[in-house]
XYZ file of C-alpha atoms in Angstrom:
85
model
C -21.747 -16.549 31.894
C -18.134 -16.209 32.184
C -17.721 -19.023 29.430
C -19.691 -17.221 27.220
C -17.716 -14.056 27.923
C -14.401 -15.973 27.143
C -15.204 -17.657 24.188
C -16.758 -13.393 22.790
C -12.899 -12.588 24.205
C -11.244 -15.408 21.866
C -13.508 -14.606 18.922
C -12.809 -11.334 19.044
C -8.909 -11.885 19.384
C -9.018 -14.511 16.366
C -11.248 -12.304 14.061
C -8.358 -9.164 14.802
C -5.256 -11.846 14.352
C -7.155 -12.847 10.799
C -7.306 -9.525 10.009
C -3.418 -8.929 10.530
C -2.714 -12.224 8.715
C -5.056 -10.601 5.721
C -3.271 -7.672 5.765
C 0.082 -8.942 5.410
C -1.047 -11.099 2.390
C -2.788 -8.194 1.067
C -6.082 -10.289 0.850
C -8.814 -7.907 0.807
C -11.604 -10.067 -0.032
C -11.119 -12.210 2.789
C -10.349 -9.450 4.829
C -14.121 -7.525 4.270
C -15.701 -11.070 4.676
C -13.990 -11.036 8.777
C -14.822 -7.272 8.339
C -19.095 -8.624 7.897
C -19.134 -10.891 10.113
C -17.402 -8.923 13.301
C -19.194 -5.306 12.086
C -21.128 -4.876 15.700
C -17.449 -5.405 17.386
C -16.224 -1.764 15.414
C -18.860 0.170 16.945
C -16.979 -0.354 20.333
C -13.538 -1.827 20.053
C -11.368 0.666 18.844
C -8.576 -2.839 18.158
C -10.882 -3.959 15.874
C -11.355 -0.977 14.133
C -7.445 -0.389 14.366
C -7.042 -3.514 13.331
C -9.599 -3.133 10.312
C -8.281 -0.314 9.053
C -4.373 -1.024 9.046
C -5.846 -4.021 6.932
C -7.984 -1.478 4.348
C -4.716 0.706 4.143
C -2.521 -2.432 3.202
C -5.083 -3.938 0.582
C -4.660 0.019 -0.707
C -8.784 0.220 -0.161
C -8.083 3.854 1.098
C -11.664 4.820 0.953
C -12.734 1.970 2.966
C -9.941 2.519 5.308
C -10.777 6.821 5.351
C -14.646 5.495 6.125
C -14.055 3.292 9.188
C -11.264 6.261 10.384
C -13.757 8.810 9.982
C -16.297 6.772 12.076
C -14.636 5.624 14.635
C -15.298 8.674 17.385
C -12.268 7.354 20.127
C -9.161 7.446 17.440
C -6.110 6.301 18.843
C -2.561 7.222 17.684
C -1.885 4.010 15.949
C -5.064 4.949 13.655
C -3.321 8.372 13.177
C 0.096 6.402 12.232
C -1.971 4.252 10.031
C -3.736 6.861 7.736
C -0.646 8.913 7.864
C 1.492 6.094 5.852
């Protein structure tokens, strides 16, 4: 059980380091693709959905950043900082 529960843990970090690497490049196809597969993970990790929408915002998909923001019910600063900008 606890291998299973690391390897969810290093998925999880990988699919939110992709994300920064596809925001940085600005790739935003790429970036909703990560988005697909890891959608059940941004119902309850509020560093994915950080993550997801800090990538939105850079690929200048406001609306599909504003979406995730709005549903996301424990916002954290850094989601604040990221809409703001």
């Amino acid at each position: 059980m606890k291998l299973l529960n690391d390897k969810k843990q290093f998925e999880k970090a990988l699919a939110i380091f992709d994300q920064h690497a596809y925001a940085n490049v600005r790739d935003l196809q790429r970036g909703k693709i990560i988005h697909n597969l890891i959608a059940s993970e941004t119902k309850n990790g509020i560093y994915v959905s950080s993550t997801l929408i800090h990538m939105y915002a850079q690929c200048a998909d406001i609306a599909s950043a504003q979406s995730l923001f709005d549903s996301t019910k424990n916002k954290t600063s850094s989601m604040y900082r990221i809409m703001m900008k």
